[in-house]
Amino acid sequence: MSAMIDTAGWYSAARILPSPNFNARPPGVVVDLIVLHAISLPPGQFGGGHIERFFQNRLEIPAHPYFAEIQHLQVSAHFLIDRAGCVTQFVSTEDRAWHAGVSCWSARENCNDFSVGIELEGSESVPFSDAQYVQCARLCRQLQRRYPQIGEDRIVGHQDVAPGRKWDPGPQFRWDGFRSLLRDSEREQGEELG
Ligand SMILES: [Zn+2]
């Protein structure tokens, strides 16, 4: 019943939709950062499966004028958490997904090399759903179990690693509430193990 990240880097609680947009992490790199993002496609609209298709290079270009602008991009995240809290995984956490772009954290550049990227379906103006917080905390807790170097202070926003260039997950994301959920899911794990 308990969800986990297996040794190949796949999350047992996720729907798997493989993306071609990944490559190997640099040799010897330690995964020690989680970058949270927000995305909606078309911008401001939820549902429709466009994010999933975007990460698989299968956007339906005629579906919206904006899609022609982004069709040349080859990007991905390891995970997407939709409005209902459903988790989809596109890239193994052992591999390097293409989510952070030009980025820097703690004087280290190219955060894609050493981070896991989680996209939350959301926007700058709409609160994230409770289900998204719950599932994001559970996923982050399992990532911390798989990669113990990911301390609580190493779960950051895209806006923190690409300031001025990226806004997400943005002002709607309640970091305090998220961190207390993360601690709760840690306690639940402890009780399970006990
Ligand atoms: Zn982002």
CSV table of C-alpha atoms and ligand atoms in Angstrom, one decimal:
chain,number,residue,atom,x,y,z
A,1,MET,CA,0.0,0.0,0.0
A,2,SER,CA,2.8,2.4,0.8
A,3,ALA,CA,4.0,4.3,-2.2
A,4,MET,CA,7.8,4.4,-2.9
A,5,ILE,CA,10.4,5.4,-5.5
A,6,ASP,CA,12.1,2.2,-6.7
A,7,THR,CA,15.8,1.8,-7.4
A,8,ALA,CA,15.2,2.5,-11.1
A,9,GLY,CA,13.7,5.9,-10.1
A,10,TRP,CA,10.0,5.2,-10.7
A,11,TYR,CA,7.2,6.2,-8.3
A,12,SER,CA,4.8,3.3,-7.6
A,13,ALA,CA,1.9,5.7,-7.0
A,14,ALA,CA,2.3,7.4,-10.4
A,15,ARG,CA,0.7,6.9,-13.8
A,16,ILE,CA,3.7,6.5,-16.2
A,17,LEU,CA,3.8,8.5,-19.5
A,18,PRO,CA,7.4,8.3,-20.7
A,19,SER,CA,8.9,11.5,-22.2
A,20,PRO,CA,11.7,11.5,-24.7
A,21,ASN,CA,13.0,14.7,-23.2
A,22,PHE,CA,15.7,13.6,-20.8
A,23,ASN,CA,19.3,12.6,-20.6
A,24,ALA,CA,21.7,11.1,-18.1
A,25,ARG,CA,22.7,13.1,-15.1
A,26,PRO,CA,26.5,13.9,-14.9
A,27,PRO,CA,28.5,11.0,-13.5
A,28,GLY,CA,28.7,10.9,-9.7
A,29,VAL,CA,26.1,13.6,-9.2
A,30,VAL,CA,24.0,13.4,-6.0
A,31,VAL,CA,20.3,14.2,-6.3
A,32,ASP,CA,19.8,16.7,-3.4
A,33,LEU,CA,17.2,19.2,-4.6
A,34,ILE,CA,13.5,19.3,-5.5
A,35,VAL,CA,12.3,22.1,-7.7
A,36,LEU,CA,8.5,22.8,-7.6
A,37,HIS,CA,6.9,24.4,-10.6
A,38,ALA,CA,3.4,25.5,-11.8
A,39,ILE,CA,2.1,25.1,-15.3
A,40,SER,CA,-1.2,25.3,-17.2
A,41,LEU,CA,-1.9,24.8,-20.8
A,42,PRO,CA,-3.4,26.8,-22.4
A,43,PRO,CA,-2.2,29.3,-19.8
A,44,GLY,CA,-4.9,29.8,-17.2
A,45,GLN,CA,-6.9,26.7,-18.2
A,46,PHE,CA,-6.9,23.3,-16.4
A,47,GLY,CA,-7.5,19.8,-17.7
A,48,GLY,CA,-7.5,18.7,-21.3
A,49,GLY,CA,-4.3,16.7,-21.2
A,50,HIS,CA,-2.2,19.3,-23.0
A,51,ILE,CA,0.6,19.4,-20.4
A,52,GLU,CA,1.1,15.6,-20.7
A,53,ARG,CA,1.2,15.9,-24.5
A,54,PHE,CA,3.6,18.9,-24.3
A,55,PHE,CA,6.1,16.8,-22.3
A,56,GLN,CA,5.8,14.0,-24.8
A,57,ASN,CA,6.3,16.3,-27.8
A,58,ARG,CA,2.8,15.6,-29.0
A,59,LEU,CA,1.0,18.9,-28.6
A,60,GLU,CA,-2.2,19.3,-30.7
A,61,ILE,CA,-1.1,22.5,-32.4
A,62,PRO,CA,-4.5,23.5,-33.7
A,63,ALA,CA,-6.1,23.2,-30.3
A,64,HIS,CA,-4.9,26.7,-29.2
A,65,PRO,CA,-2.9,29.5,-30.8
A,66,TYR,CA,-0.4,29.5,-27.9
A,67,PHE,CA,0.7,26.0,-28.8
A,68,ALA,CA,2.3,27.1,-32.0
A,69,GLU,CA,4.6,29.4,-29.9
A,70,ILE,CA,5.8,26.5,-27.7
A,71,GLN,CA,5.8,23.6,-30.1
A,72,HIS,CA,9.5,23.8,-30.7
A,73,LEU,CA,10.4,23.5,-27.0
A,74,GLN,CA,11.6,20.1,-25.8
A,75,VAL,CA,11.0,20.1,-22.1
A,76,SER,CA,9.8,17.7,-19.3
A,77,ALA,CA,9.5,17.3,-15.6
A,78,HIS,CA,9.9,14.2,-13.6
A,79,PHE,CA,6.3,14.6,-12.2
A,80,LEU,CA,3.1,16.4,-12.9
A,81,ILE,CA,0.4,16.7,-10.2
A,82,ASP,CA,-3.0,17.7,-11.7
A,83,ARG,CA,-5.8,19.5,-10.0
A,84,ALA,CA,-7.3,16.3,-8.6
A,85,GLY,CA,-4.0,15.3,-7.1
A,86,CYS,CA,-3.2,12.6,-9.7
A,87,VAL,CA,0.5,12.1,-10.2
A,88,THR,CA,2.0,11.4,-13.6
A,89,GLN,CA,5.7,10.5,-14.0
A,90,PHE,CA,7.5,11.3,-17.3
A,91,VAL,CA,11.2,10.7,-16.5
A,92,SER,CA,12.9,8.4,-14.1
A,93,THR,CA,14.4,10.3,-11.1
A,94,GLU,CA,17.7,8.6,-11.9
A,95,ASP,CA,17.7,10.6,-15.2
A,96,ARG,CA,17.9,14.3,-15.8
A,97,ALA,CA,14.6,15.9,-16.8
A,98,TRP,CA,14.5,19.3,-18.6
A,99,HIS,CA,12.5,21.5,-16.3
A,100,ALA,CA,14.7,24.2,-14.7
A,101,GLY,CA,16.5,25.7,-17.7
A,102,VAL,CA,19.1,28.4,-16.9
A,103,SER,CA,19.2,28.1,-13.1
A,104,CYS,CA,21.4,28.4,-10.0
A,105,TRP,CA,21.0,27.2,-6.5
A,106,SER,CA,23.5,27.7,-3.7
A,107,ALA,CA,26.2,28.8,-6.2
A,108,ARG,CA,25.6,25.7,-8.3
A,109,GLU,CA,24.4,26.2,-11.9
A,110,ASN,CA,22.3,23.9,-14.1
A,111,CYS,CA,19.9,22.6,-11.4
A,112,ASN,CA,18.5,20.0,-13.8
A,113,ASP,CA,21.8,18.1,-13.1
A,114,PHE,CA,21.0,17.4,-9.5
A,115,SER,CA,17.3,18.1,-8.9
A,116,VAL,CA,13.9,16.4,-9.3
A,117,GLY,CA,11.3,18.6,-11.0
A,118,ILE,CA,7.6,18.5,-9.9
A,119,GLU,CA,5.0,20.4,-11.9
A,120,LEU,CA,1.8,21.4,-10.2
A,121,GLU,CA,-1.1,22.2,-12.5
A,122,GLY,CA,-1.8,25.8,-11.5
A,123,SER,CA,-1.5,29.4,-12.3
A,124,GLU,CA,-0.4,32.7,-10.7
A,125,SER,CA,-4.0,33.6,-9.7
A,126,VAL,CA,-5.8,30.4,-8.6
A,127,PRO,CA,-5.1,28.6,-5.3
A,128,PHE,CA,-3.7,25.1,-5.6
A,129,SER,CA,-6.0,22.3,-4.5
A,130,ASP,CA,-5.8,20.5,-1.2
A,131,ALA,CA,-5.3,17.2,-3.1
A,132,GLN,CA,-2.3,18.7,-4.8
A,133,TYR,CA,-0.7,19.7,-1.5
A,134,VAL,CA,-1.3,16.2,0.0
A,135,GLN,CA,0.1,14.4,-3.0
A,136,CYS,CA,3.0,16.8,-3.4
A,137,ALA,CA,4.0,16.3,0.2
A,138,ARG,CA,3.7,12.4,-0.1
A,139,LEU,CA,5.8,12.4,-3.2
A,140,CYS,CA,8.4,14.7,-1.7
A,141,ARG,CA,8.6,12.5,1.4
A,142,GLN,CA,9.3,9.5,-0.8
A,143,LEU,CA,11.9,11.4,-2.7
A,144,GLN,CA,13.6,12.3,0.6
A,145,ARG,CA,13.6,8.6,1.5
A,146,ARG,CA,15.1,7.6,-1.8
A,147,TYR,CA,17.6,10.6,-1.8
A,148,PRO,CA,18.4,11.4,1.8
A,149,GLN,CA,20.4,14.5,0.9
A,150,ILE,CA,17.1,16.3,0.1
A,151,GLY,CA,16.6,18.1,3.3
A,152,GLU,CA,13.5,20.2,4.0
A,153,ASP,CA,15.5,23.3,3.0
A,154,ARG,CA,16.3,21.7,-0.3
A,155,ILE,CA,12.7,21.8,-1.6
A,156,VAL,CA,12.5,25.1,-3.5
A,157,GLY,CA,10.5,26.9,-6.2
A,158,HIS,CA,11.5,27.5,-9.8
A,159,GLN,CA,11.3,31.2,-8.9
A,160,ASP,CA,14.1,30.6,-6.4
A,161,VAL,CA,16.5,29.0,-8.8
A,162,ALA,CA,15.7,31.3,-11.8
A,163,PRO,CA,14.8,34.6,-10.1
A,164,GLY,CA,13.5,37.3,-12.4
A,165,ARG,CA,13.1,34.8,-15.2
A,166,LYS,CA,10.5,32.4,-13.7
A,167,TRP,CA,7.6,33.2,-11.4
A,168,ASP,CA,6.4,29.6,-10.5
A,169,PRO,CA,5.0,28.1,-8.4
A,170,GLY,CA,4.3,31.6,-7.5
A,171,PRO,CA,2.3,33.6,-4.9
A,172,GLN,CA,-0.5,31.0,-4.6
A,173,PHE,CA,1.8,28.3,-3.2
A,174,ARG,CA,1.5,28.1,0.6
A,175,TRP,CA,5.0,27.0,1.7
A,176,ASP,CA,4.1,26.9,5.4
A,177,GLY,CA,1.1,24.6,4.8
A,178,PHE,CA,3.1,22.4,2.5
A,179,ARG,CA,6.0,22.0,5.0
A,180,SER,CA,3.6,21.0,7.8
A,181,LEU,CA,2.0,18.4,5.5
A,182,LEU,CA,5.5,17.1,4.7
A,183,ARG,CA,6.2,16.7,8.5
A,184,ASP,CA,2.8,15.0,8.9
A,185,SER,CA,3.6,12.5,6.1
A,186,GLU,CA,6.9,11.8,7.8
A,187,ARG,CA,5.1,10.9,11.0
A,188,GLU,CA,2.7,8.7,9.2
A,189,GLN,CA,5.6,6.8,7.7
A,190,GLY,CA,7.1,6.4,11.2
A,191,GLU,CA,3.9,4.9,12.4
A,192,GLU,CA,3.8,2.5,9.5
A,193,LEU,CA,7.3,1.4,10.1
A,194,GLY,CA,6.7,1.0,13.8
B,1,ZN,ZN,8.9,26.2,-13.8
